[in-house]
Short mmCIF file of C-alpha atoms in Angstrom, two decimals:
data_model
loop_
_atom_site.label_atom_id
_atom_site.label_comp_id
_atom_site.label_asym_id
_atom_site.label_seq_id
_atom_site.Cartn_x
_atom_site.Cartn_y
_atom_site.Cartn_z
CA UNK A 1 -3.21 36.36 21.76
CA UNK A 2 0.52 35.48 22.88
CA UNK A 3 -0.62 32.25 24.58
CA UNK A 4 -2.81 31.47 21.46
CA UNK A 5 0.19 31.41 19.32
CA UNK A 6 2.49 29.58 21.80
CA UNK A 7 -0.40 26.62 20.99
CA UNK A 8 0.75 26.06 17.67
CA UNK A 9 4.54 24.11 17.06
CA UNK A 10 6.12 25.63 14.26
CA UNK A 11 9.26 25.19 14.85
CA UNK A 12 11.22 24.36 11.57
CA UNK A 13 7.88 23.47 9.90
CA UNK A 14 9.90 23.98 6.25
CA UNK A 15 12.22 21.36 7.07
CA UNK A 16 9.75 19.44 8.49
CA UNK A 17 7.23 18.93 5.73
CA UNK A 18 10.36 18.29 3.44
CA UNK A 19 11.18 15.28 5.93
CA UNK A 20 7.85 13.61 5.13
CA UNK A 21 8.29 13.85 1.64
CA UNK A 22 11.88 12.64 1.49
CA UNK A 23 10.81 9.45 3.73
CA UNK A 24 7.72 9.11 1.69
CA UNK A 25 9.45 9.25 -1.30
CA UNK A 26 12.25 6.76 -0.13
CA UNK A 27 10.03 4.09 0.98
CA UNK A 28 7.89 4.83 -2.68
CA UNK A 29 11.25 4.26 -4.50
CA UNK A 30 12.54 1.02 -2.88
CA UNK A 31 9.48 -0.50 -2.89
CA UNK A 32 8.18 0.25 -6.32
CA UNK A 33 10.20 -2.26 -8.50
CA UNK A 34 9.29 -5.03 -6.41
CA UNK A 35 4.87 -4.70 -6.25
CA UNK A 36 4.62 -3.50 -9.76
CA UNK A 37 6.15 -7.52 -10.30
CA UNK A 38 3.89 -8.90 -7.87
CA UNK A 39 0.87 -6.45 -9.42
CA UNK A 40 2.21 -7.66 -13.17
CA UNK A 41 1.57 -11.36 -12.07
CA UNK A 42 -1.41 -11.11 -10.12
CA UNK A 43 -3.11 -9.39 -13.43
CA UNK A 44 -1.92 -11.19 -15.86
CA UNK A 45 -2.54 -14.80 -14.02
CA UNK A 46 -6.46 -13.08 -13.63
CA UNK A 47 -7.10 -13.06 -17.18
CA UNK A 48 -4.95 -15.84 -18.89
CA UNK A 49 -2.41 -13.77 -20.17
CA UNK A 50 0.19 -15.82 -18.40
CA UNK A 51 0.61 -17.45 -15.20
CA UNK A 52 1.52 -16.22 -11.80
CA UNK A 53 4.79 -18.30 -11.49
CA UNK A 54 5.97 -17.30 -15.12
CA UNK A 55 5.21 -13.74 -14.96
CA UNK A 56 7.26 -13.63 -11.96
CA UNK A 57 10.12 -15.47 -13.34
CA UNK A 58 9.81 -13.42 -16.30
CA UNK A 59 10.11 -9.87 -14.21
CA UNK A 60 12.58 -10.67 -11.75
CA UNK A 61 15.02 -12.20 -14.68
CA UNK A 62 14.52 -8.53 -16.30
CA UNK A 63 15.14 -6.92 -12.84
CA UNK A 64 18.59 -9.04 -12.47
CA UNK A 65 19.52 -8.88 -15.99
CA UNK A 66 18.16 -5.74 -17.57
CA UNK A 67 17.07 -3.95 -14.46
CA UNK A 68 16.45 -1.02 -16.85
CA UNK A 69 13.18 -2.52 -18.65
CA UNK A 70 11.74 -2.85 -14.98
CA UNK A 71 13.03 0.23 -13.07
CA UNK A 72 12.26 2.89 -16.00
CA UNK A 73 9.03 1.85 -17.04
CA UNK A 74 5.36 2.80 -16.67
CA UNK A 75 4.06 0.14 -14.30
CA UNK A 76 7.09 1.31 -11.82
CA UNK A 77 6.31 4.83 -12.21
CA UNK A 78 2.71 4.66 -10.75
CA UNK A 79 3.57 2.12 -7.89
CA UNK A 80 6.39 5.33 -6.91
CA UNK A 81 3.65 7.63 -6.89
CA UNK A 82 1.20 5.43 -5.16
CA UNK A 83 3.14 4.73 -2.45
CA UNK A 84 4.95 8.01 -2.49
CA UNK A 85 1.95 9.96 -2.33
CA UNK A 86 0.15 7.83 0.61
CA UNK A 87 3.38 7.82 2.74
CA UNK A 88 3.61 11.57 2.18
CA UNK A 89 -0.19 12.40 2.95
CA UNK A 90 -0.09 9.91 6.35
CA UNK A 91 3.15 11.50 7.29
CA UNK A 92 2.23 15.46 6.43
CA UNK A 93 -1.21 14.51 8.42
CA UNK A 94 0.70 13.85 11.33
CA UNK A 95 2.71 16.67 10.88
CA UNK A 96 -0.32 19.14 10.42
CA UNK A 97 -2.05 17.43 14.02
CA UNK A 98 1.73 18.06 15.92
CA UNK A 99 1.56 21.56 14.47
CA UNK A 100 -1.88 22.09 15.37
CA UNK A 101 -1.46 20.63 18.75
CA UNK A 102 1.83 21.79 19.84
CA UNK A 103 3.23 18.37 19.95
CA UNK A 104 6.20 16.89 19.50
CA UNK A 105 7.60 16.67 15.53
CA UNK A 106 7.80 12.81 15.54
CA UNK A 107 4.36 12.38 16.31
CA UNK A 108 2.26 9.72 14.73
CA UNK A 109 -1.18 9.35 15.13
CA UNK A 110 -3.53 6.47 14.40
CA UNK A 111 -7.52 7.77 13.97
CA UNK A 112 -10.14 8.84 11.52
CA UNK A 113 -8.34 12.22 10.25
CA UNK A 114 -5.47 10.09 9.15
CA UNK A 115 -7.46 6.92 8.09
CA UNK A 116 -9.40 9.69 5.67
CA UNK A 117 -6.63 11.28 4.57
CA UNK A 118 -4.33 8.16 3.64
CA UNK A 119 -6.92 6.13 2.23
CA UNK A 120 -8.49 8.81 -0.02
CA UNK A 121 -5.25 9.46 -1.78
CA UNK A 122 -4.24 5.81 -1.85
CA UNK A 123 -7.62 4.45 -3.09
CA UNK A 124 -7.73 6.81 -5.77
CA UNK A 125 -4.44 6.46 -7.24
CA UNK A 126 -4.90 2.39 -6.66
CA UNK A 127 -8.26 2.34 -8.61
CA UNK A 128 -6.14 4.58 -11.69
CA UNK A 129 -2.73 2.58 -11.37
CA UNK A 130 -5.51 -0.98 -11.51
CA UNK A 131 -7.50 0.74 -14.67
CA UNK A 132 -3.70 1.60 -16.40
CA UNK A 133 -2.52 -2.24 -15.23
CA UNK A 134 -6.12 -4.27 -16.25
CA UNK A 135 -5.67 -2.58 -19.86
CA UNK A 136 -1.92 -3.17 -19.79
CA UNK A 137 -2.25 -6.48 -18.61
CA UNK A 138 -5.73 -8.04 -18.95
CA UNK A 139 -7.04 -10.56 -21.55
CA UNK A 140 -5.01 -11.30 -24.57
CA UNK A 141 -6.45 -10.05 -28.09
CA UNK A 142 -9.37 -8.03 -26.19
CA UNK A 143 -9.85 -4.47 -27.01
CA UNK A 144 -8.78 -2.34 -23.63
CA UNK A 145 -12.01 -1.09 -22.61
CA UNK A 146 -13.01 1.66 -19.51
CA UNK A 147 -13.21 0.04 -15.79
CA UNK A 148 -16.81 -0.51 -15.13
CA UNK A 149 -18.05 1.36 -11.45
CA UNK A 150 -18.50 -2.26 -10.02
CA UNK A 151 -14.87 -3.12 -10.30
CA UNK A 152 -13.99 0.75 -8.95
CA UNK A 153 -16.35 0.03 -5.69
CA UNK A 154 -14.65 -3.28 -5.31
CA UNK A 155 -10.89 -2.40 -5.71
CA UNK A 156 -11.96 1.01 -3.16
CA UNK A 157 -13.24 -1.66 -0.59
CA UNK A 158 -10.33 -3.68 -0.94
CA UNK A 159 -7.30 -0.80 -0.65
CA UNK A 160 -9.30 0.77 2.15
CA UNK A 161 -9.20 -2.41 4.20
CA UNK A 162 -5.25 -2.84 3.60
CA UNK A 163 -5.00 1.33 4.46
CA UNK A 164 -6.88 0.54 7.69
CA UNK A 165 -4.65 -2.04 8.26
CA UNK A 166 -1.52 -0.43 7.70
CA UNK A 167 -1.99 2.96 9.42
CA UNK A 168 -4.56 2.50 12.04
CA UNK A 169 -3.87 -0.48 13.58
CA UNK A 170 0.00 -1.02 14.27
CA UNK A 171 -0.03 1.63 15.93
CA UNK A 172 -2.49 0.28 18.36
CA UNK A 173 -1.33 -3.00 18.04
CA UNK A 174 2.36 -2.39 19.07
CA UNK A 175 2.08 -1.77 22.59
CA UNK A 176 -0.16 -5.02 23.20
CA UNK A 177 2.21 -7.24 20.96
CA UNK A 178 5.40 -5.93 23.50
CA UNK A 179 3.83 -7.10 26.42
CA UNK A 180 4.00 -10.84 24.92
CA UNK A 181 7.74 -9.86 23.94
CA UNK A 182 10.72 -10.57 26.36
CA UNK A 183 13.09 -8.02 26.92
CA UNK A 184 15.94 -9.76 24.67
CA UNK A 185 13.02 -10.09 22.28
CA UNK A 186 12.11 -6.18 22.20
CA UNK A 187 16.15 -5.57 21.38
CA UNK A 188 16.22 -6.43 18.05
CA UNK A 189 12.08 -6.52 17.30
CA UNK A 190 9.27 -3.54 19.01
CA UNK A 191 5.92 -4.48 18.91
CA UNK A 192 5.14 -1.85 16.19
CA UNK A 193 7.36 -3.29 14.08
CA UNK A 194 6.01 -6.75 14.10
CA UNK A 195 2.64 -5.11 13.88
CA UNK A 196 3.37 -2.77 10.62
CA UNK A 197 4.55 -6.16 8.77
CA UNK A 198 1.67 -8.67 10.45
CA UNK A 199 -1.76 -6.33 10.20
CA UNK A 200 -1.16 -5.72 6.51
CA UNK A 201 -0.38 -9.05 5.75
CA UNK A 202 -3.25 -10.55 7.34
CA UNK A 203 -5.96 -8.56 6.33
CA UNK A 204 -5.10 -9.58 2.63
CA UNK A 205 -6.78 -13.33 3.58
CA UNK A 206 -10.09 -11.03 3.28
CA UNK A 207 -9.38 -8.53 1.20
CA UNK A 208 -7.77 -11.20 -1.63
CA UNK A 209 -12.09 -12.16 -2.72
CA UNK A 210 -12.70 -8.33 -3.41
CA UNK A 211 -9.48 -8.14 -5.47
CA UNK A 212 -10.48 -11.30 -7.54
CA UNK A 213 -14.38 -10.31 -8.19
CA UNK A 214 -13.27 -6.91 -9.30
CA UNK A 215 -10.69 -8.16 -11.84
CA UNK A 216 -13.26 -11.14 -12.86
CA UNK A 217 -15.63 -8.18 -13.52
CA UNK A 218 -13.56 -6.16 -15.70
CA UNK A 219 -12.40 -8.82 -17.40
CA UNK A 220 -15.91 -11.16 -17.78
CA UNK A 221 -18.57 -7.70 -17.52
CA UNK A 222 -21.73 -8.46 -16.04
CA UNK A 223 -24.09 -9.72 -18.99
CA UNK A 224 -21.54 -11.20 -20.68
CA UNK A 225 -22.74 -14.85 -19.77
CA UNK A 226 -20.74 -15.09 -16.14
CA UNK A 227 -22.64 -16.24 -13.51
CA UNK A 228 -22.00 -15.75 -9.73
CA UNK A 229 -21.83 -19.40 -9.53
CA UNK A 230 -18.55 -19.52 -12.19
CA UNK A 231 -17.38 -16.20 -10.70
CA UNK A 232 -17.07 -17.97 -7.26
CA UNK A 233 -15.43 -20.75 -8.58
CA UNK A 234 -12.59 -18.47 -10.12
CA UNK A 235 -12.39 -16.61 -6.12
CA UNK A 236 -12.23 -20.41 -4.78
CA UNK A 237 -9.75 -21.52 -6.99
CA UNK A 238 -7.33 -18.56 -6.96
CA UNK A 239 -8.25 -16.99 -3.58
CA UNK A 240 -4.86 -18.38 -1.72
CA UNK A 241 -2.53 -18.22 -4.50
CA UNK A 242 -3.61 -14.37 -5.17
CA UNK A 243 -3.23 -14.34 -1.20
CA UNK A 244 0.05 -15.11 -0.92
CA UNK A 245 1.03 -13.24 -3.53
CA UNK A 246 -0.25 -10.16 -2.44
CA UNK A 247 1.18 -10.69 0.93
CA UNK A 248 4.31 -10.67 -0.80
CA UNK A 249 3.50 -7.56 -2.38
CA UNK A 250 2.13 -5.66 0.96
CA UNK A 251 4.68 -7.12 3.10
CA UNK A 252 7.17 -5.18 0.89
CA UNK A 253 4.89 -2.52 0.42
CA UNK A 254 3.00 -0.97 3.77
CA UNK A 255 5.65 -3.50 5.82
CA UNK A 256 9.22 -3.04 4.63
CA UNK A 257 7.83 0.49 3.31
CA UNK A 258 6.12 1.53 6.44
CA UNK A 259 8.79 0.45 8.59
CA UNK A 260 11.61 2.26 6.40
CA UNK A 261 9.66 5.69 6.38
CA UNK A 262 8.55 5.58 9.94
CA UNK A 263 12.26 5.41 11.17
CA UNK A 264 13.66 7.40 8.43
CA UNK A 265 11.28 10.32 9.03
CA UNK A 266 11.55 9.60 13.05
CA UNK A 267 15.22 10.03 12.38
CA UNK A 268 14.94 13.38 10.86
CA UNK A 269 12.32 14.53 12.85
CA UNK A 270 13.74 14.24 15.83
CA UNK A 271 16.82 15.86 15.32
CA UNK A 272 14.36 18.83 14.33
CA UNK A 273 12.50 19.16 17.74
#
């Protein structure tokens, strides 16, 4: 019985819960201003309400010059909880598995238990903050009307593949990209690093298609006279703009973000060991 509880690390398991939601929530908070923009444009350049370049001229004037009407407002709220809430459940995972394993507090882990956990919480607040932003946001003078289950399986696909992508993989990733880095490299850049910004990023070239035909969806429902020869056509035609953009939103979001709470809740973890 003695050895069987000498298997489990509790030690400071209060404070160390609290130290994944404090780096969850300040990666959700510095993050949130700047993808509920990027979110704003992509939706609103989707269904003609304005275009991508405007809407983000428009958003980041209101951040410089009224930063209130961008900070304190709906859209903002839900990206802080989003990203808040996926941070926290990828960061209490791996706080549960160095409990349950008696390993070190700053462990991180990169498999299935935290690819489940992470990407249920993300995908479902992502499909709720994309129903709240396509009724916000989608076509002008239309009635808001409920997010069909087509769209929901699309936007699921598409957030899991970006979750994947951000949890899973730079963690594997890291150690192969710092064998390609020289030592005077590695001192200001780690292979994990360059991985939590690059796997992210990339995977948005596929996932951008999935994004597209779910908003095209909700906005033109099936029956409605769209064919999947015109629905293609609006993928073609918008599939590297929307690409770019989002990489500008998840290179802020799961890059800057993921970076910023990996160290900050290394930081405090470590000093809790």
């Amino acid at each position: 019985m003695e050895s069987a509880r000498r298997s489990w690390n509790t030690k400071n398991l209060g404070a160390r819960i609290g130290s994944d939601l404090v780096s969850a929530s300040c990666a959700g908070a510095l993050i949130a201003p700047i993808v509920a923009i990027i979110d704003r444009s992509i939706m609103e350049n989707t269904s003609g309400r304005n275009t991508l370049s405007n809407s983000l001229k428009t958003s980041l004037s209101n951040l410089l010059l009224r930063p209130h009407t961008i900070l304190l407002t709906k859209p903002t709220a839900l990206l802080f909880l989003l990203y808040g809430a996926t941070y926290a459940s990828a960061n209490t995972l791996d706080t549960i598995s160095s409990t349950a394993h008696d390993r070190p507090a700053s462990l991180v882990t990169a498999g299935t238990p935290k690819f489940a956990a992470s990407s249920s919480v993300n995908v479902g607040l992502c499909i709720y903050k994309d129903q709240v932003f396509a009724r916000m946001f989608g076509p002008p003078g239309s009635p808001p009307r409920p997010v069909t289950l087509p769209s929901y399986a699309l936007f699921a696909a598409r957030d899991s593949m970006t979750i994947f992508a951000s949890f899973i993989l730079p963690p594997l990733l890291g150690p192969r990209i710092d064998d390609y880095l020289s030592a005077s490299l590695r001192r200001y850049v780690s292979g994990a690093t360059a991985a939590q910004f690059l796997a992210p990023a990339a995977v948005q070239l596929l996932s951008t298609p999935l994004h597209l035909l779910g908003l095209d969806v909700y906005n033109r429902p099936p029956g409605g006279g769209a064919t999947w020869g015109q629905r293609w056509e609006l993928i073609r035609r918008m599939w590297l703009p929307s690409a770019a953009a989002r990489v500008c939103r998840i290179v802020p979001a799961f890059g800057v973000g993921g970076v910023v709470n990996t160290k900050l809740r290394r930081s405090m973890m470590v000093k809790l060991e």
